[in-house]
Tab-separated table of C-alpha atoms in Angstrom:
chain	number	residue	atom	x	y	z
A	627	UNK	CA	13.146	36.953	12.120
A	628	UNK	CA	14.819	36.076	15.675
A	629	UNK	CA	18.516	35.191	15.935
A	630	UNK	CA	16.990	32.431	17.899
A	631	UNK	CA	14.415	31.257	15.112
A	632	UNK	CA	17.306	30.775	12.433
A	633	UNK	CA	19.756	29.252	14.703
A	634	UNK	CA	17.199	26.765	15.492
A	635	UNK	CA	17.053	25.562	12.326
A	636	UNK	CA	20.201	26.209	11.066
A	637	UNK	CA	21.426	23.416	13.982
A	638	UNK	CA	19.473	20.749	11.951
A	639	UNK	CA	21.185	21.920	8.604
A	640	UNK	CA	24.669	21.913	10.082
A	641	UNK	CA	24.176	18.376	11.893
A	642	UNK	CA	23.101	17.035	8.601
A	643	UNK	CA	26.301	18.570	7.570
A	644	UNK	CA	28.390	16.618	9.919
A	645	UNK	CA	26.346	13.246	8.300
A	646	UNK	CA	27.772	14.121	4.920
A	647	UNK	CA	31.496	14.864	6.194
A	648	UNK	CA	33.730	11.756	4.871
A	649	UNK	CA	31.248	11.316	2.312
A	650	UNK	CA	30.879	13.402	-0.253
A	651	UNK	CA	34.756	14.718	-1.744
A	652	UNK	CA	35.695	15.933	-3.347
A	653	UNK	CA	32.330	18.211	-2.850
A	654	UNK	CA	31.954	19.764	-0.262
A	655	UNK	CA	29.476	18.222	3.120
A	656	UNK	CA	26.514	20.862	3.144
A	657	UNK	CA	23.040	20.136	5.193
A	658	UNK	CA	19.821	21.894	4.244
A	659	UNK	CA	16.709	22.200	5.920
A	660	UNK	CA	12.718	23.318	4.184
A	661	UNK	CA	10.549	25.240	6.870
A	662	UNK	CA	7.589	26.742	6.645
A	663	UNK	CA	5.117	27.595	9.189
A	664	UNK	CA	8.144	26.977	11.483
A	665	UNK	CA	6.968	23.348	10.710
A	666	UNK	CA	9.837	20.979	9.176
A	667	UNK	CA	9.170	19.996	6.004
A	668	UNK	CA	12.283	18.337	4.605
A	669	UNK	CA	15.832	17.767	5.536
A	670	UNK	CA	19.003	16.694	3.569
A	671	UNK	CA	22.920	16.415	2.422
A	672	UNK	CA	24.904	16.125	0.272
A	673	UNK	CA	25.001	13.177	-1.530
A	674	UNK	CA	28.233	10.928	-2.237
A	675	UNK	CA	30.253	12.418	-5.533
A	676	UNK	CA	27.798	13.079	-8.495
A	677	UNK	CA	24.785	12.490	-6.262
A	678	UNK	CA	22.207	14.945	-5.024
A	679	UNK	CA	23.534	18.224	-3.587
A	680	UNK	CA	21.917	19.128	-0.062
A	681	UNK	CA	19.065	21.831	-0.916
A	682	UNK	CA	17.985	18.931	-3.966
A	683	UNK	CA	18.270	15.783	-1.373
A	684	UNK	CA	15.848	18.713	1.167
A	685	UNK	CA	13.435	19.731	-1.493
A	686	UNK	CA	12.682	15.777	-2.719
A	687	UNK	CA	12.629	15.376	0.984
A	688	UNK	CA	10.002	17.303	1.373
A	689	UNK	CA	7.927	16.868	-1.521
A	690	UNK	CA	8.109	12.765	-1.041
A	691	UNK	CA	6.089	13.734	2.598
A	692	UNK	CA	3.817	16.955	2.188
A	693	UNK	CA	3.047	17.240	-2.406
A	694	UNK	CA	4.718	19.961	-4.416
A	695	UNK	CA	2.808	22.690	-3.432
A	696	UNK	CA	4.232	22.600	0.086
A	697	UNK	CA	6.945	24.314	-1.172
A	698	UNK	CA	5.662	27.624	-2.070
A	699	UNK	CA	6.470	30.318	0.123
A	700	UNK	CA	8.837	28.141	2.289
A	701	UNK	CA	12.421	28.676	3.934
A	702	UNK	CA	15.385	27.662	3.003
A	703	UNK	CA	18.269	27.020	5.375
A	704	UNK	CA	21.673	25.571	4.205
A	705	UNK	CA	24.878	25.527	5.127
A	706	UNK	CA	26.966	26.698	1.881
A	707	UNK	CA	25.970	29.312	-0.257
A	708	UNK	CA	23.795	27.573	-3.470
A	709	UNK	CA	25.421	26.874	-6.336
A	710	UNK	CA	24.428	28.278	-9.840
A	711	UNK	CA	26.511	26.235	-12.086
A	712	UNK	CA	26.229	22.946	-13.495
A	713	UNK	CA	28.739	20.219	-12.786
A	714	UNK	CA	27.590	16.395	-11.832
A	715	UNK	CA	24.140	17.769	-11.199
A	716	UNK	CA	22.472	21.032	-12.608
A	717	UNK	CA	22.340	23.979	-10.502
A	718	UNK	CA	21.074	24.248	-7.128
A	719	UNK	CA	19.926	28.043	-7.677
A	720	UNK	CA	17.663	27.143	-9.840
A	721	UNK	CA	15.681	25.001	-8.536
A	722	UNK	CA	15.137	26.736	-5.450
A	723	UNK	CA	13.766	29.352	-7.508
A	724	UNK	CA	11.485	27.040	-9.499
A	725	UNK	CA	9.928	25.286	-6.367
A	726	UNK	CA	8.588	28.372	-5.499
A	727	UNK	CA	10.866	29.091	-1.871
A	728	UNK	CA	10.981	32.702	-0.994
A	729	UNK	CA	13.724	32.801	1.442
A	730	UNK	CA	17.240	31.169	2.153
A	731	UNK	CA	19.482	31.749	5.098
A	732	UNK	CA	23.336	30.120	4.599
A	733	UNK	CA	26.235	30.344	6.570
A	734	UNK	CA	29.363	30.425	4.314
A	735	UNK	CA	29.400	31.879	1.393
A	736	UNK	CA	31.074	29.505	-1.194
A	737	UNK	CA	34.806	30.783	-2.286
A	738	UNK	CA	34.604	28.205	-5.531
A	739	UNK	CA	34.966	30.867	-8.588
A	740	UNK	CA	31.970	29.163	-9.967
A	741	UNK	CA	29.805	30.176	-7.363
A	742	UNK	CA	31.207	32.956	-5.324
A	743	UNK	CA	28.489	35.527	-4.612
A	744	UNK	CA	27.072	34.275	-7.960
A	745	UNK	CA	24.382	31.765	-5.601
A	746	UNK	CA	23.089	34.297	-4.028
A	747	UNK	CA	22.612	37.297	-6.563
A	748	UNK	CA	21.142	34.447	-8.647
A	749	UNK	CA	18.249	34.208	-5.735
A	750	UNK	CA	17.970	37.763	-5.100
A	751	UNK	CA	17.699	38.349	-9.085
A	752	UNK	CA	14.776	35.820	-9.043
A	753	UNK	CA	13.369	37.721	-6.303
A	754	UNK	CA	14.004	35.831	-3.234
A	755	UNK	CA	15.033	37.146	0.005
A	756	UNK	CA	18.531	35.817	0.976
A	757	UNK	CA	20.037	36.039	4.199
A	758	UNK	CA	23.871	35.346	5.271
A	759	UNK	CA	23.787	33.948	9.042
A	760	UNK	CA	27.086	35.389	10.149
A	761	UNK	CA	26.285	33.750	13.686
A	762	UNK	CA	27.085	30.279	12.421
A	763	UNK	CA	29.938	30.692	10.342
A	764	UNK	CA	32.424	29.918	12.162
A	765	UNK	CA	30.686	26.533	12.978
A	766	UNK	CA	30.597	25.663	9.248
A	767	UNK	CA	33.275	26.699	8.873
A	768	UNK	CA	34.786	23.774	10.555
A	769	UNK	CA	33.329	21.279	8.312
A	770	UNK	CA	34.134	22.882	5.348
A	771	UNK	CA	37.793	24.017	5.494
A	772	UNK	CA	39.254	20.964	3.825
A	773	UNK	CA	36.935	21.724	0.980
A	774	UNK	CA	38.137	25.553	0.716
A	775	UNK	CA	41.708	24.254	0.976
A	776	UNK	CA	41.294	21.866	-1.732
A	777	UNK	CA	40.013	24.623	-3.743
A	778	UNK	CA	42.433	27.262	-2.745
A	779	UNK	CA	45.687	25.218	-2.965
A	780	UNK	CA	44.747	21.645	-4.262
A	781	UNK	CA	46.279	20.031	-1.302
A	782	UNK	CA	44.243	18.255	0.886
A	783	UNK	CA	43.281	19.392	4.715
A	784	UNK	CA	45.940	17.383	7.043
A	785	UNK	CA	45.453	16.758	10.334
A	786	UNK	CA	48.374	15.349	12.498
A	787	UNK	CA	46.887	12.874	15.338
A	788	UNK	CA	49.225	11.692	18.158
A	789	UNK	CA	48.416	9.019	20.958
A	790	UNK	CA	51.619	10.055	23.566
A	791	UNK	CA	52.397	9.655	27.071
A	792	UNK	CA	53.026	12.552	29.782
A	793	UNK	CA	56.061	12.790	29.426
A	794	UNK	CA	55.769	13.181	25.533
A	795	UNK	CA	56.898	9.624	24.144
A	796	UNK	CA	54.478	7.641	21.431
A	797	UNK	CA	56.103	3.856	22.207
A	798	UNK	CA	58.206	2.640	24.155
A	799	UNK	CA	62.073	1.631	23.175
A	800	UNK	CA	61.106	-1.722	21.769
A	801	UNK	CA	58.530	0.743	19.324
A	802	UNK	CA	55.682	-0.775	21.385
A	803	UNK	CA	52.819	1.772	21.695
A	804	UNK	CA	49.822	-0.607	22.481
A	805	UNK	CA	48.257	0.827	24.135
A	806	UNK	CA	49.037	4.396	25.719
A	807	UNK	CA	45.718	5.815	25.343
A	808	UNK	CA	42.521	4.576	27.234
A	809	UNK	CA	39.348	3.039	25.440
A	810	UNK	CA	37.505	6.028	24.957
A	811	UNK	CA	40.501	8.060	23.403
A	812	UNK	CA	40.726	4.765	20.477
A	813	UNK	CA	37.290	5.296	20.367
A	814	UNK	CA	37.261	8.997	19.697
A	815	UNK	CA	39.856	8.187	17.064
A	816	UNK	CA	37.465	5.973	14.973
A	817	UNK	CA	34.965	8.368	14.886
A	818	UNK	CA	37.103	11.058	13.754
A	819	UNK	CA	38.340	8.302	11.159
A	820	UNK	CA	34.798	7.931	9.907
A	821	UNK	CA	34.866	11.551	8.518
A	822	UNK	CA	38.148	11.997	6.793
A	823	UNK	CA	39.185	10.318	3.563
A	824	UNK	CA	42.594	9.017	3.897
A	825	UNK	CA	45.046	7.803	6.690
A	826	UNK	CA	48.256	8.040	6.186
A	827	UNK	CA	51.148	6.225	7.549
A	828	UNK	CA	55.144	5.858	6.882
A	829	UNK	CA	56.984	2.596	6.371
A	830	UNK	CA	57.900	2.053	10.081
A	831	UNK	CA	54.579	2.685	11.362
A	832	UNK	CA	53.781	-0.218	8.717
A	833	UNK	CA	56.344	-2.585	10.254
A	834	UNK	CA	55.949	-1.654	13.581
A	835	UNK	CA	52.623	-1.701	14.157
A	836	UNK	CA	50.762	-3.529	11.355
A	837	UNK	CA	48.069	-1.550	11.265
A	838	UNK	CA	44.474	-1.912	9.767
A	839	UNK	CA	43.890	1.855	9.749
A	840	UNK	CA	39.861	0.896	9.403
A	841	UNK	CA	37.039	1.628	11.223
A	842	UNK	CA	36.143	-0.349	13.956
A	843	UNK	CA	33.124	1.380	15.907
A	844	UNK	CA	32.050	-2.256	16.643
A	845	UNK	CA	34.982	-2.795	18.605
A	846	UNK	CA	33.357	-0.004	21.328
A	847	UNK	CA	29.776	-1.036	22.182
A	848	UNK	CA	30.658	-1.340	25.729
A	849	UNK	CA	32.645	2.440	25.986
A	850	UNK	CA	30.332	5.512	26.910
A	851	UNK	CA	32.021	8.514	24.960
A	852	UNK	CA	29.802	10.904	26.131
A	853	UNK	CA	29.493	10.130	29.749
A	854	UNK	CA	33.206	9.885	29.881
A	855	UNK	CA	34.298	13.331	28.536
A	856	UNK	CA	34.410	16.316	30.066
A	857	UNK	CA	33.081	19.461	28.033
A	858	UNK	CA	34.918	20.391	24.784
A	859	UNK	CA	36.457	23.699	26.012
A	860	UNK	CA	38.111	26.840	24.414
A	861	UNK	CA	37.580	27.280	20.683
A	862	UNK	CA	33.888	25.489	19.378
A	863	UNK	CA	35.105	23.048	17.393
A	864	UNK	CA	31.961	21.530	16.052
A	865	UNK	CA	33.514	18.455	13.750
A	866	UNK	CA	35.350	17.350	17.380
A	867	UNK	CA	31.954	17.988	19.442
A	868	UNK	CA	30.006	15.849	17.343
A	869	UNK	CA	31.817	13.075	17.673
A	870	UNK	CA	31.982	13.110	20.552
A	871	UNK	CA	28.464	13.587	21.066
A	872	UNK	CA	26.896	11.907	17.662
A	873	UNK	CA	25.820	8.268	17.881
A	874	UNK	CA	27.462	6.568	16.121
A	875	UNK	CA	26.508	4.846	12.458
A	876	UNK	CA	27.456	0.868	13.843
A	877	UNK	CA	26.132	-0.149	9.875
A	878	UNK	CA	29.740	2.322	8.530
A	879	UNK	CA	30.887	0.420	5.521
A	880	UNK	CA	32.853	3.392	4.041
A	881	UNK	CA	36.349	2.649	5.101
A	882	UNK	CA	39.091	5.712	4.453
A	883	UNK	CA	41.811	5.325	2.004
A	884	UNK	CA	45.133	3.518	3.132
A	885	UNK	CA	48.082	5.510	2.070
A	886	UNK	CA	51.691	4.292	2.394
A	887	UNK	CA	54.351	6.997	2.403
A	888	UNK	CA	57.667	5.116	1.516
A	889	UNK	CA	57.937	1.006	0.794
A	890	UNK	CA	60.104	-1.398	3.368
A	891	UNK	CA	62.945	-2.935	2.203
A	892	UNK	CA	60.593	-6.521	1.891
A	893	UNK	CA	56.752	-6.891	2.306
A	894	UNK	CA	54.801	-8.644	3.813
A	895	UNK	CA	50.755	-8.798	2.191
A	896	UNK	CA	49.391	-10.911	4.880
A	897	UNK	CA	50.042	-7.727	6.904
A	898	UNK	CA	46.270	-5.433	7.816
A	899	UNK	CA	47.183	-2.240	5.123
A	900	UNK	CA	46.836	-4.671	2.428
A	901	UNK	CA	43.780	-6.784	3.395
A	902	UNK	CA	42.209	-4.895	-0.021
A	903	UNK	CA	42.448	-2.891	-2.446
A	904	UNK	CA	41.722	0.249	-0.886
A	905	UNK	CA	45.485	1.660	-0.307
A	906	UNK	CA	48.141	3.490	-2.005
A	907	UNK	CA	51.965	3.122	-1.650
A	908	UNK	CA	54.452	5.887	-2.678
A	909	UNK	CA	57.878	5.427	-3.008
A	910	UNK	CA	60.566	7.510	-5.245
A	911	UNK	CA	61.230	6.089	-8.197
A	912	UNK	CA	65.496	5.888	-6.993
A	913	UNK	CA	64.485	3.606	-4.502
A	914	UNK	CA	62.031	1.233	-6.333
A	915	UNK	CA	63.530	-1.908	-7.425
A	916	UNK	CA	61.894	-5.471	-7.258
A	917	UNK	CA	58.048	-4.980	-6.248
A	918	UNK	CA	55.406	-7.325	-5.928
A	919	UNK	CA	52.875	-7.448	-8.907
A	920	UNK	CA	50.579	-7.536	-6.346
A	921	UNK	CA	50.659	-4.447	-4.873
A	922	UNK	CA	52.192	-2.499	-7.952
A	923	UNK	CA	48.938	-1.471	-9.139
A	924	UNK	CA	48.905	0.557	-6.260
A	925	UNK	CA	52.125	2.194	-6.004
A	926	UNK	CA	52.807	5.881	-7.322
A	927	UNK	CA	56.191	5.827	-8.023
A	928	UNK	CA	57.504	9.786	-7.374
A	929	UNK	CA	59.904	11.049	-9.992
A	930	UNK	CA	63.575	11.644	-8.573
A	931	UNK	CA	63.075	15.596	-9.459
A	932	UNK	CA	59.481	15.893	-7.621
A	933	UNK	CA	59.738	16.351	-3.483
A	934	UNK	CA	57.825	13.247	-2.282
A	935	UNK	CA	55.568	15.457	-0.032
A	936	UNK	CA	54.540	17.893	-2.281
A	937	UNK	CA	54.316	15.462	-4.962
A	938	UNK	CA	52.015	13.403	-2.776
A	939	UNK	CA	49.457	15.897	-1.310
A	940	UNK	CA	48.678	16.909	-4.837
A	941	UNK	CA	48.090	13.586	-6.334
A	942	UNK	CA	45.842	12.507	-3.281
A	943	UNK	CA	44.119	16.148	-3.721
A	944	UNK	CA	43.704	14.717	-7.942
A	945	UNK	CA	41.476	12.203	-6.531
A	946	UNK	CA	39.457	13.494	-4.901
A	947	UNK	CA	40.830	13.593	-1.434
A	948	UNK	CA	39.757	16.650	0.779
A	949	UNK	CA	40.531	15.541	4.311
A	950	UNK	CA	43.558	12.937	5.432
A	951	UNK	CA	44.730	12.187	8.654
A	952	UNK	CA	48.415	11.196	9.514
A	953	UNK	CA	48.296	8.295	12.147
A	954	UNK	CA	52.630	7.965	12.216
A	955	UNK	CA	55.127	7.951	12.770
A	956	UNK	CA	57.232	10.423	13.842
A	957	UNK	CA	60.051	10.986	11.007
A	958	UNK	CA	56.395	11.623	8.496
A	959	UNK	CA	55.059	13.838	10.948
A	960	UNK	CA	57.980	15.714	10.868
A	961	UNK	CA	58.455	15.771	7.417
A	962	UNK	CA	54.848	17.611	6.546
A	963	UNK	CA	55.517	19.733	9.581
A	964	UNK	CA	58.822	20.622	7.798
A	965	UNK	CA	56.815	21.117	4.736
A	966	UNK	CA	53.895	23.556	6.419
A	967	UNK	CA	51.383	20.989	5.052
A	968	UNK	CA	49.964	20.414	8.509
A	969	UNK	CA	46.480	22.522	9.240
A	970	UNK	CA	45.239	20.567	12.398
A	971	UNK	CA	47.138	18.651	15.472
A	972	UNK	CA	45.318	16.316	17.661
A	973	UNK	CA	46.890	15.044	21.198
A	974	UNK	CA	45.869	12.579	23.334
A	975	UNK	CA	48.041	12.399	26.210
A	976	UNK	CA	47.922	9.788	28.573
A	977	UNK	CA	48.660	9.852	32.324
A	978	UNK	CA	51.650	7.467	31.933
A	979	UNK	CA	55.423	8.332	32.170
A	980	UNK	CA	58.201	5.728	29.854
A	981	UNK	CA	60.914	7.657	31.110
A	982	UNK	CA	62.226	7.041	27.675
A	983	UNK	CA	60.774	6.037	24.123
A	984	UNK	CA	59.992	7.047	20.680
A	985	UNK	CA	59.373	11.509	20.258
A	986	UNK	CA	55.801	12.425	18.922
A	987	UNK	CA	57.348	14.230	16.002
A	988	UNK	CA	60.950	14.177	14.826
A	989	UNK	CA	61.542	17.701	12.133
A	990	UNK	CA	64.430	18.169	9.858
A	991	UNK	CA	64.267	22.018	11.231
A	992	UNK	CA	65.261	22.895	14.317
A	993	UNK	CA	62.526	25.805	14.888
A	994	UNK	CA	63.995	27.223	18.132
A	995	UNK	CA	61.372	28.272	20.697
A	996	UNK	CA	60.873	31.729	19.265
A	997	UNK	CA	59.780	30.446	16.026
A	998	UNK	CA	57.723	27.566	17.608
A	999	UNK	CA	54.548	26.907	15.595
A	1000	UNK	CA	51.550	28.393	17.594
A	1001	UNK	CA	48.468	26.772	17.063
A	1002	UNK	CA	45.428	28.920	16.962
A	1003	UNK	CA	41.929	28.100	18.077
A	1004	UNK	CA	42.814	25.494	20.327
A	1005	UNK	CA	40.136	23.148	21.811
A	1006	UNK	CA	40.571	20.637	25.152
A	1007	UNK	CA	38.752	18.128	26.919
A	1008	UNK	CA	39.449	15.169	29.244
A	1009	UNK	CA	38.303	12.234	27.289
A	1010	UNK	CA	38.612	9.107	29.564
A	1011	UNK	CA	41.552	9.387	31.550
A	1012	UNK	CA	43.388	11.414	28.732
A	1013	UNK	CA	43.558	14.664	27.677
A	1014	UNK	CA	42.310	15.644	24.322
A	1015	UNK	CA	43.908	18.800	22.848
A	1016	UNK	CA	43.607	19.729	19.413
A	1017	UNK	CA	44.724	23.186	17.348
A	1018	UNK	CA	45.185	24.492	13.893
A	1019	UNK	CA	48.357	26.043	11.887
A	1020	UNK	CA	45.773	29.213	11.137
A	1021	UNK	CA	42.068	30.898	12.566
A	1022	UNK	CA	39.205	29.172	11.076
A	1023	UNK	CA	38.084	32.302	9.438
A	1024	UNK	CA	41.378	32.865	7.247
């Protein structure tokens, strides 16, 4: 079969990939696409947690338009490697095999223990022909690094975003920072916020900015994204592409977890973070005194002998939480920088100079130049009148 033939369809499995992302932790966001004839016959992703996987949402898909039989002698292509276990929902393996499909192409093999290889000699056992499409791996890749952290480490993926002027400030000396970035940048921003899980903020941030750390794609009808960036250059970072390219879902309800990293001295609920019920706060447990019955249902207080980072990744990675984005400030930034929990950084920059203002990340370490961080597989665009620049701690393919 040509290279060109599976990337084809392997496109349409990977964008319904990108629906799932934000959707579906703490599983992983897999698309899935039924060919044969090189006729579609059914599409799908992963459904939210203990729904449908993927190939299952495809083969219903499929079998709701064209009967049963349709499936005999068809195509698989998916994103992630099949599972062969049973969890929420039995195994996908086997009903690939059942529905009669005599071929599956995937992209990433799966590096959960309970799949692992075991997907695919499952298929081959039942005498299907499975192929790995080394071509787009990379590409998945992208999507589905947060889940292989999670796995690997039970930490969630973190990406560090930063809205800064030229000349490197985030606000000004009042703490101002409305706004330093143009429309489309804000806009870019709530689309990436419609994939992850979690935003997370420190107290001044809170204070400072009262933010509502939602997702406002509403708020842009009148700002052309696409016609206002410039192509996504250097490494193909398909998560960033596609939102910049995607149209976006103007019916999003989903709305990403709140969290609260350290509690101000007094509180104010008529502030934006706690509109609803949909936050966390956590504060160590020497520095809670007098809280609000309101909002202690929510706070995780963090034991005096636990380090409030590491204690905090791994309870947001306990529920479920694969991908989190820190919006600020500074001193937070600096503290999972200082703690190597950081895997992606995302600049805007804006063509403005303060002179003077707040630093986009303030570390505990002083790293001196030759043991600067050096991000790898670094992607840049002009988005608007800013430049977008983002980067990761490691390659995609470690």
């Amino acid at each position: 079969m040509s290279v060109n033939y599976i990337n084809t369809y392997m496109d349409i499995a990977l964008s319904e990939a990108f629906k799932a992302v934000g959707k579906t932790s703490p599983n992983p966001p897999v698309g899935a696409v039924i060919v044969k004839d090189e006729k579609v016959l059914g599409i799908g992703h992963t459904s939210s947690y203990g729904g449908k996987h993927a190939e299952i949402n495809a083969i219903d898909d499929a079998i709701s338009k064209f009967g049963k039989d349709c499936l005999k002698d068809a195509e698989l292509f998916v994103t992630l490697e099949p599972c062969c276990h049973s969890g929420k929902t039995p195994p996908c393996a086997k009903s690939i095999i059942d529905c009669g499909i005599k071929k599956v192409y995937f992209a990433v093999c799966d590096i959960n223990p309970k799949v692992c290889g075991q997907g695919e000699s499952t298929l081959k056992e039942a005498g299907l022909e499975v192929l790995l499409c080394s071509d787009q791996t990379n590409r998945t890749l992208n999507l589905l690094m947060p889940f292989f952290k999670r796995i690997k480490f039970n930490k969630p993926f973190i990406i560090a975003k930063t809205a800064m002027t030229l000349d490197g400030f985030t606000a000004d000396k009042f703490g101002s920072s409305k706004w330093i970035t143009c429309p489309e940048s804000r806009y870019l921003v709530h689309k990436i916020r419609s994939k992850v899980d979690a935003i997370i903020i420190g107290k001044n941030t809170l204070l400072k900015d009262n933010p509502s750390l939602n997702i406002r794609l509403n708020d842009f009808k009148d700002v052309n994204l696409q016609n206002n960036c410039s192509e996504l250059l250097g490494h193909e970072n398909y998560l960033i592409e596609m939102c910049i390219k995607s149209a976006p879902n103007l019916n999003e309800k989903r709305n990403p977890l709140r969290v609260l990293v350290g509690l101000p001295e007094t509180v104010d609920l008529n502030m934006n973070f706690f509109k609803d019920d949909n936050y966390i706060i956590y504060e160590s447990e020497s520095k809670v005194l007098k809280i609000d019955d309101k909002i202690k249902k929510n706070l995780i207080v963090v034991p005096k002998s636990s380090n409030m980072i590491d204690f905090v990744l791994l309870d947001l990675s306990n529920r479920g939480v694969m991908l989190a984005m820190c919006e600020g400030g500074s001193k937070l930034q600096g503290s999972l920088l200082d703690a190597g929990a950081i895997d992606q950084f995302i600049y805007f920059t804006a063509p403005k100079i303060l002179g003077g203002g707040l630093p986009a990340i303030c570390s505990n370490n002083s790293h001196g130049m030759g043991n600067a961080l050096n991000l790898n597989n670094v992607s840049h665009c002009r988005v608007g009148n800013d430049l977008f620049v983002t980067g990761y701690k490691i390659c995609s393919q470690e």
